[in-house]
Amino acid sequence: MTIDKQLKRAARELAAREGISYTAARRRLAAEPEAVVSAPLTPAPSAAGTDQDLTPPRLYSIARAVCATDCDGTAHPGVLCRPWRPEDSKAAQLEVQRAARLPIGRAGELCNRFEPPTATYPEGSFFARDAIWLLDLVYAMLTDQHPEFRPDRAELRAAVEADDQAPVDAVMEPLDRAAARLMTKVPEQWWGEVKPQLDAYADVVDTDYREILTWQEADDRDAVGRLVDKWRRRWTKSRNMNGYMEAPGVLWLAPKSWLDDLLVQQHGGHGYGARIRLTDGRPAIVYAAEWSEAGAPVAYRVRELEPGQYGNAGKLIPSFRDELVAHDQVAGELEDMA
């Protein structure tokens, strides 16, 4: 069905619904360029009752102004609500807006904050930035499976309007903590627990046929669908530059460091790369932090510092063996020790 026919059908439905003339309905639709195509194609029985045709999309108008948080649609009958989004804030900087966006946006802002450009990588580390979409997917899975992790819209709006990342981080903290507990730097845990969870979530998204009620749900569903498509492609084998068939895989280590550094900034502790001394006197370097539902880290995954050899002679370098130590087994950072 062409756009002109869709407009005519939408005008007839609007005229019948609101008791106005067809001409007035066409003028109203023409005056509201923000009308959107909603209601996906659904099978409808034909006149004979045997064959099934697709019902064409319908046009619905969207409210011009952002609706109040508790808007139920009664203030603008026949028009879809316009829920507030971080990008609707005119007072907040772009960085603050990105830090409040879900499912896509916050992960990229954390990468910009904790993987800043360097002389070697003027646009930031390529390897780290290639993992942004993975944290986006984790955020999407957690908010879908655990709605309690989704930030309250009114609180998030107030935090964004304050034009400060600190209140935004405070509102997002339950979600960030859940993501930090899920993400890992332990290969056995990644392959045995985290990847299967993301595979199962991808299957759920691919078979999600729930009715889309708002245009924002349609946008979010499309964004999550693109993330799942990227996840699928990363595990699909293709021929590499050497002629071998292999899957590109996922760079899953970097997001854990961003989340740890973020929560350490808020609650103290030792972030990724901190050189510490354990209570038994051994020097070590922090590889990752373990988090509970509140407060500072409850444990650290560390690598013991050992005397280097050959070109590293006289230096302390981390071993390749990870060790989990409790928070109370850390005496302090090496710079603070006598």
Short mmCIF file of C-alpha atoms in Angstrom, two decimals:
data_model
loop_
_atom_site.label_atom_id
_atom_site.label_comp_id
_atom_site.label_asym_id
_atom_site.label_seq_id
_atom_site.Cartn_x
_atom_site.Cartn_y
_atom_site.Cartn_z
CA MET A 1 0.00 0.00 0.00
CA THR A 2 1.37 3.41 -0.95
CA ILE A 3 1.88 6.26 1.51
CA ASP A 4 -1.02 8.18 -0.09
CA LYS A 5 -3.40 5.30 0.48
CA GLN A 6 -2.14 4.95 4.06
CA LEU A 7 -2.83 8.64 4.66
CA LYS A 8 -6.34 8.33 3.25
CA ARG A 9 -7.08 5.34 5.45
CA ALA A 10 -5.64 7.05 8.52
CA ALA A 11 -7.74 10.16 7.78
CA ARG A 12 -10.93 8.08 7.52
CA GLU A 13 -10.17 6.36 10.82
CA LEU A 14 -9.38 9.68 12.53
CA ALA A 15 -12.58 11.22 11.21
CA ALA A 16 -14.66 8.29 12.45
CA ARG A 17 -12.91 8.20 15.83
CA GLU A 18 -13.24 11.90 16.62
CA GLY A 19 -16.44 12.72 14.73
CA ILE A 20 -14.91 15.24 12.35
CA SER A 21 -15.01 15.54 8.58
CA TYR A 22 -12.62 13.70 6.32
CA THR A 23 -11.17 17.02 5.09
CA ALA A 24 -10.53 18.20 8.66
CA ALA A 25 -8.84 14.89 9.44
CA ARG A 26 -6.55 15.26 6.40
CA ARG A 27 -5.65 18.80 7.45
CA ARG A 28 -4.81 17.63 10.98
CA LEU A 29 -2.55 14.85 9.71
CA ALA A 30 -0.86 17.25 7.30
CA ALA A 31 -0.25 19.75 10.12
CA GLU A 32 1.40 17.11 12.31
CA PRO A 33 4.55 15.94 10.52
CA GLU A 34 5.48 13.82 13.55
CA ALA A 35 2.83 11.25 12.74
CA VAL A 36 4.35 7.79 12.69
CA VAL A 37 3.55 4.43 11.22
CA SER A 38 2.57 2.10 14.04
CA ALA A 39 0.85 -1.26 14.50
CA PRO A 40 2.88 -3.90 12.63
CA LEU A 41 1.40 -5.92 9.79
CA THR A 42 -0.94 -8.57 11.13
CA PRO A 43 -2.88 -11.24 9.24
CA ALA A 44 -6.51 -10.37 8.64
CA PRO A 45 -9.10 -12.76 7.12
CA SER A 46 -10.24 -11.96 3.59
CA ALA A 47 -13.86 -11.64 2.53
CA ALA A 48 -13.96 -15.31 1.64
CA GLY A 49 -12.65 -16.23 5.07
CA THR A 50 -10.04 -18.59 3.69
CA ASP A 51 -7.04 -16.62 2.45
CA GLN A 52 -5.26 -14.20 4.75
CA ASP A 53 -3.99 -10.76 3.76
CA LEU A 54 -1.76 -8.35 5.63
CA THR A 55 -3.43 -5.42 7.34
CA PRO A 56 -1.46 -2.31 6.34
CA PRO A 57 0.18 -0.12 8.98
CA ARG A 58 -1.83 2.69 10.53
CA LEU A 59 -0.74 6.26 11.07
CA TYR A 60 -0.90 7.71 14.57
CA SER A 61 0.01 11.21 15.66
CA ILE A 62 2.54 11.82 18.45
CA ALA A 63 2.17 14.55 21.04
CA ARG A 64 4.33 17.54 20.13
CA ALA A 65 5.44 18.33 23.70
CA VAL A 66 7.14 15.89 26.06
CA CYS A 67 4.53 14.31 28.33
CA ALA A 68 4.69 14.41 32.10
CA THR A 69 6.15 11.34 33.78
CA ASP A 70 2.73 10.19 35.01
CA CYS A 71 0.87 11.00 31.77
CA ASP A 72 -1.80 8.41 30.94
CA GLY A 73 -2.88 9.86 27.60
CA THR A 74 -6.08 11.52 28.77
CA ALA A 75 -4.60 14.98 28.17
CA HIS A 76 -4.30 14.31 24.43
CA PRO A 77 -6.93 11.76 23.33
CA GLY A 78 -6.20 10.01 20.06
CA VAL A 79 -2.53 11.03 20.14
CA LEU A 80 0.39 8.90 21.32
CA CYS A 81 2.39 10.06 24.33
CA ARG A 82 5.88 11.45 23.85
CA PRO A 83 7.86 9.99 26.77
CA TRP A 84 10.84 11.99 27.97
CA ARG A 85 14.25 10.89 26.71
CA PRO A 86 17.68 12.18 27.76
CA GLU A 87 18.17 13.88 24.39
CA ASP A 88 15.06 15.99 25.07
CA SER A 89 16.98 17.88 27.76
CA LYS A 90 18.08 21.28 26.48
CA ALA A 91 20.12 22.10 29.60
CA ALA A 92 22.35 19.02 29.73
CA GLN A 93 25.62 18.53 27.89
CA LEU A 94 25.93 15.78 25.32
CA GLU A 95 28.11 13.68 27.66
CA VAL A 96 25.44 13.77 30.37
CA GLN A 97 22.72 12.84 27.88
CA ARG A 98 24.72 9.88 26.58
CA ALA A 99 25.41 8.66 30.12
CA ALA A 100 21.63 8.37 30.67
CA ARG A 101 20.67 6.63 27.42
CA LEU A 102 19.63 2.98 27.36
CA PRO A 103 20.04 0.52 25.79
CA ILE A 104 22.56 2.29 23.51
CA GLY A 105 24.52 5.28 24.77
CA ARG A 106 25.74 4.72 28.32
CA ALA A 107 28.30 2.08 27.40
CA GLY A 108 29.92 4.39 24.85
CA GLU A 109 30.11 7.20 27.41
CA LEU A 110 31.82 4.92 29.93
CA CYS A 111 34.34 3.95 27.26
CA ASN A 112 35.03 7.63 26.50
CA ARG A 113 35.49 8.30 30.21
CA PHE A 114 37.80 5.42 31.09
CA GLU A 115 39.53 4.79 27.73
CA PRO A 116 40.60 8.36 26.88
CA PRO A 117 42.54 9.12 23.69
CA THR A 118 46.30 8.80 23.88
CA ALA A 119 49.22 9.69 21.63
CA THR A 120 49.26 6.10 20.35
CA TYR A 121 45.46 5.93 19.94
CA PRO A 122 44.21 9.49 19.24
CA GLU A 123 40.64 8.19 18.89
CA GLY A 124 40.87 5.82 21.85
CA SER A 125 41.83 2.18 21.94
CA PHE A 126 40.30 0.30 19.01
CA PHE A 127 40.18 -2.92 21.02
CA ALA A 128 38.26 -1.26 23.84
CA ARG A 129 35.83 0.56 21.55
CA ASP A 130 35.02 -2.64 19.73
CA ALA A 131 33.49 -3.91 23.00
CA ILE A 132 31.06 -1.00 23.51
CA TRP A 133 28.19 -2.82 21.83
CA LEU A 134 28.72 -5.85 24.10
CA LEU A 135 28.07 -3.75 27.22
CA ASP A 136 25.03 -2.28 25.44
CA LEU A 137 23.74 -5.82 24.98
CA VAL A 138 24.37 -6.63 28.66
CA TYR A 139 22.46 -3.51 29.72
CA ALA A 140 19.56 -4.49 27.43
CA MET A 141 19.44 -8.04 28.82
CA LEU A 142 19.52 -6.89 32.46
CA THR A 143 16.79 -4.26 32.04
CA ASP A 144 14.57 -6.70 30.13
CA GLN A 145 14.99 -9.56 32.58
CA HIS A 146 15.10 -7.44 35.75
CA PRO A 147 12.90 -4.32 35.42
CA GLU A 148 13.98 -3.24 38.92
CA PHE A 149 17.39 -2.36 37.46
CA ARG A 150 15.86 0.13 35.03
CA PRO A 151 16.27 3.65 36.48
CA ASP A 152 13.17 5.54 37.54
CA ARG A 153 12.22 7.93 34.74
CA ALA A 154 11.47 10.87 37.04
CA GLU A 155 14.74 10.48 38.97
CA LEU A 156 16.73 10.09 35.77
CA ARG A 157 15.12 13.18 34.26
CA ALA A 158 15.98 15.25 37.34
CA ALA A 159 19.56 13.97 37.25
CA VAL A 160 20.00 14.84 33.58
CA GLU A 161 18.46 18.29 34.00
CA ALA A 162 21.05 18.94 36.73
CA ASP A 163 23.68 18.66 33.94
CA ASP A 164 26.05 16.57 36.03
CA GLN A 165 27.21 13.01 35.47
CA ALA A 166 27.46 12.26 39.20
CA PRO A 167 23.67 12.18 39.84
CA VAL A 168 23.16 10.22 36.63
CA ASP A 169 25.71 7.64 37.80
CA ALA A 170 23.92 7.46 41.16
CA VAL A 171 20.58 6.69 39.48
CA MET A 172 22.22 4.12 37.20
CA GLU A 173 24.20 2.45 39.99
CA PRO A 174 21.95 -0.63 40.50
CA LEU A 175 22.22 -1.42 36.79
CA ASP A 176 25.98 -0.76 36.72
CA ARG A 177 26.49 -3.02 39.75
CA ALA A 178 24.48 -5.81 38.16
CA ALA A 179 26.53 -5.49 34.97
CA ALA A 180 29.79 -5.47 36.96
CA ARG A 181 28.76 -8.66 38.79
CA LEU A 182 27.87 -10.35 35.51
CA MET A 183 30.90 -9.32 33.50
CA THR A 184 34.09 -11.15 34.30
CA LYS A 185 37.74 -11.56 33.40
CA VAL A 186 37.77 -15.26 34.23
CA PRO A 187 37.69 -17.32 31.00
CA GLU A 188 35.94 -20.28 32.62
CA GLN A 189 33.18 -18.04 33.95
CA TRP A 190 32.78 -16.20 30.64
CA TRP A 191 32.48 -19.33 28.51
CA GLY A 192 30.57 -21.36 31.09
CA GLU A 193 28.09 -18.78 32.44
CA VAL A 194 28.02 -15.36 30.76
CA LYS A 195 28.09 -16.37 27.09
CA PRO A 196 25.29 -18.96 27.53
CA GLN A 197 23.14 -16.28 29.21
CA LEU A 198 23.66 -13.91 26.29
CA ASP A 199 22.96 -16.73 23.80
CA ALA A 200 19.69 -17.49 25.58
CA TYR A 201 18.73 -13.80 25.62
CA ALA A 202 19.45 -13.55 21.88
CA ASP A 203 17.06 -16.48 21.31
CA VAL A 204 14.38 -14.69 23.35
CA VAL A 205 14.79 -11.48 21.33
CA ASP A 206 14.60 -13.37 18.03
CA THR A 207 11.30 -14.99 19.05
CA ASP A 208 9.73 -11.96 20.76
CA TYR A 209 6.38 -11.40 19.05
CA ARG A 210 4.81 -9.20 21.70
CA GLU A 211 2.66 -6.36 20.41
CA ILE A 212 4.49 -3.04 20.27
CA LEU A 213 2.35 -0.44 22.02
CA THR A 214 4.41 2.74 21.65
CA TRP A 215 6.83 4.16 19.11
CA GLN A 216 9.56 4.21 21.77
CA GLU A 217 9.14 0.46 22.28
CA ALA A 218 9.58 0.05 18.54
CA ASP A 219 12.83 2.05 18.61
CA ASP A 220 14.17 0.07 21.59
CA ARG A 221 13.19 -3.25 20.01
CA ASP A 222 14.99 -2.26 16.82
CA ALA A 223 18.13 -1.22 18.74
CA VAL A 224 18.24 -4.47 20.71
CA GLY A 225 17.63 -6.46 17.54
CA ARG A 226 20.66 -4.85 15.92
CA LEU A 227 22.77 -5.71 18.97
CA VAL A 228 21.63 -9.34 18.79
CA ASP A 229 22.44 -9.46 15.08
CA LYS A 230 25.95 -8.26 15.85
CA TRP A 231 26.27 -10.89 18.58
CA ARG A 232 25.24 -13.60 16.12
CA ARG A 233 27.74 -12.43 13.52
CA ARG A 234 30.59 -12.54 16.03
CA TRP A 235 30.09 -16.29 16.47
CA THR A 236 29.56 -17.06 12.78
CA LYS A 237 32.66 -18.45 11.10
CA SER A 238 34.02 -16.65 8.06
CA ARG A 239 37.23 -16.83 6.10
CA ASN A 240 39.98 -14.68 7.59
CA MET A 241 42.84 -12.95 5.79
CA ASN A 242 44.95 -16.12 6.04
CA GLY A 243 42.28 -18.22 4.37
CA TYR A 244 41.13 -20.06 7.50
CA MET A 245 37.54 -20.26 8.72
CA GLU A 246 37.13 -18.67 12.14
CA ALA A 247 34.64 -16.64 14.15
CA PRO A 248 35.64 -13.01 14.94
CA GLY A 249 34.70 -13.46 18.61
CA VAL A 250 34.07 -10.76 21.21
CA LEU A 251 36.51 -8.57 23.14
CA TRP A 252 34.82 -9.14 26.49
CA LEU A 253 37.55 -8.04 28.95
CA ALA A 254 37.40 -4.24 28.57
CA PRO A 255 33.85 -3.43 29.85
CA LYS A 256 34.60 -5.04 33.22
CA SER A 257 37.44 -2.54 33.77
CA TRP A 258 35.17 0.44 32.95
CA LEU A 259 32.52 -0.70 35.41
CA ASP A 260 35.08 -1.38 38.15
CA ASP A 261 36.68 2.05 37.71
CA LEU A 262 33.27 3.73 37.77
CA LEU A 263 32.18 2.05 41.01
CA VAL A 264 35.58 2.61 42.65
CA GLN A 265 35.20 6.32 41.95
CA GLN A 266 31.87 6.28 43.78
CA HIS A 267 32.64 3.97 46.73
CA GLY A 268 36.40 3.74 47.06
CA GLY A 269 38.62 0.71 46.82
CA HIS A 270 41.26 -0.20 44.25
CA GLY A 271 40.60 0.00 40.54
CA TYR A 272 42.06 -1.87 37.62
CA GLY A 273 45.86 -1.60 37.49
CA ALA A 274 46.32 -0.43 41.10
CA ARG A 275 49.51 -1.80 42.68
CA ILE A 276 48.77 -3.03 46.19
CA ARG A 277 50.43 -4.93 49.01
CA LEU A 278 48.62 -7.84 50.60
CA THR A 279 48.55 -8.40 54.36
CA ASP A 280 51.09 -11.22 53.98
CA GLY A 281 53.54 -8.74 52.45
CA ARG A 282 53.32 -9.76 48.82
CA PRO A 283 53.04 -7.00 46.17
CA ALA A 284 50.28 -7.47 43.61
CA ILE A 285 48.34 -5.67 40.91
CA VAL A 286 44.53 -5.46 40.78
CA TYR A 287 43.08 -7.22 37.77
CA ALA A 288 39.35 -6.95 38.59
CA ALA A 289 37.02 -6.20 41.50
CA GLU A 290 34.14 -8.26 42.89
CA TRP A 291 31.01 -6.37 43.96
CA SER A 292 28.02 -6.93 46.21
CA GLU A 293 24.74 -5.03 46.01
CA ALA A 294 26.15 -2.01 47.87
CA GLY A 295 29.37 -0.46 49.11
CA ALA A 296 33.02 -0.97 48.23
CA PRO A 297 34.43 -4.11 46.58
CA VAL A 298 34.14 -7.27 48.64
CA ALA A 299 37.13 -8.93 46.95
CA TYR A 300 39.74 -8.44 44.28
CA ARG A 301 41.15 -10.64 41.58
CA VAL A 302 44.87 -9.88 41.67
CA ARG A 303 48.09 -10.96 40.01
CA GLU A 304 51.20 -11.20 42.15
CA LEU A 305 54.09 -8.94 41.17
CA GLU A 306 57.30 -10.85 40.48
CA PRO A 307 60.86 -9.73 39.68
CA GLY A 308 61.31 -9.36 35.96
CA GLN A 309 63.99 -11.04 33.86
CA TYR A 310 66.00 -10.15 30.78
CA GLY A 311 64.71 -6.80 29.46
CA ASN A 312 62.54 -6.35 32.56
CA ALA A 313 65.36 -6.98 35.02
CA GLY A 314 64.96 -4.90 38.16
CA LYS A 315 61.23 -4.34 37.61
CA LEU A 316 58.18 -5.92 39.19
CA ILE A 317 55.91 -7.43 36.57
CA PRO A 318 52.55 -9.20 37.05
CA SER A 319 52.38 -12.95 36.81
CA PHE A 320 49.84 -14.66 34.56
CA ARG A 321 48.11 -16.41 37.45
CA ASP A 322 44.99 -14.79 38.93
CA GLU A 323 44.24 -15.01 42.64
CA LEU A 324 41.06 -13.99 44.44
CA VAL A 325 41.64 -12.17 47.73
CA ALA A 326 39.13 -10.66 50.15
CA HIS A 327 38.98 -6.92 50.68
CA ASP A 328 40.42 -7.21 54.20
CA GLN A 329 43.50 -9.01 52.83
CA VAL A 330 44.66 -5.79 51.13
CA ALA A 331 46.97 -3.69 53.33
CA GLY A 332 47.08 -0.70 50.99
CA GLU A 333 48.62 0.60 47.78
CA LEU A 334 52.34 0.29 47.27
CA GLU A 335 52.83 4.07 47.15
CA ASP A 336 51.23 4.35 50.58
CA MET A 337 53.39 1.65 52.16
CA ALA A 338 56.63 2.46 53.99
#
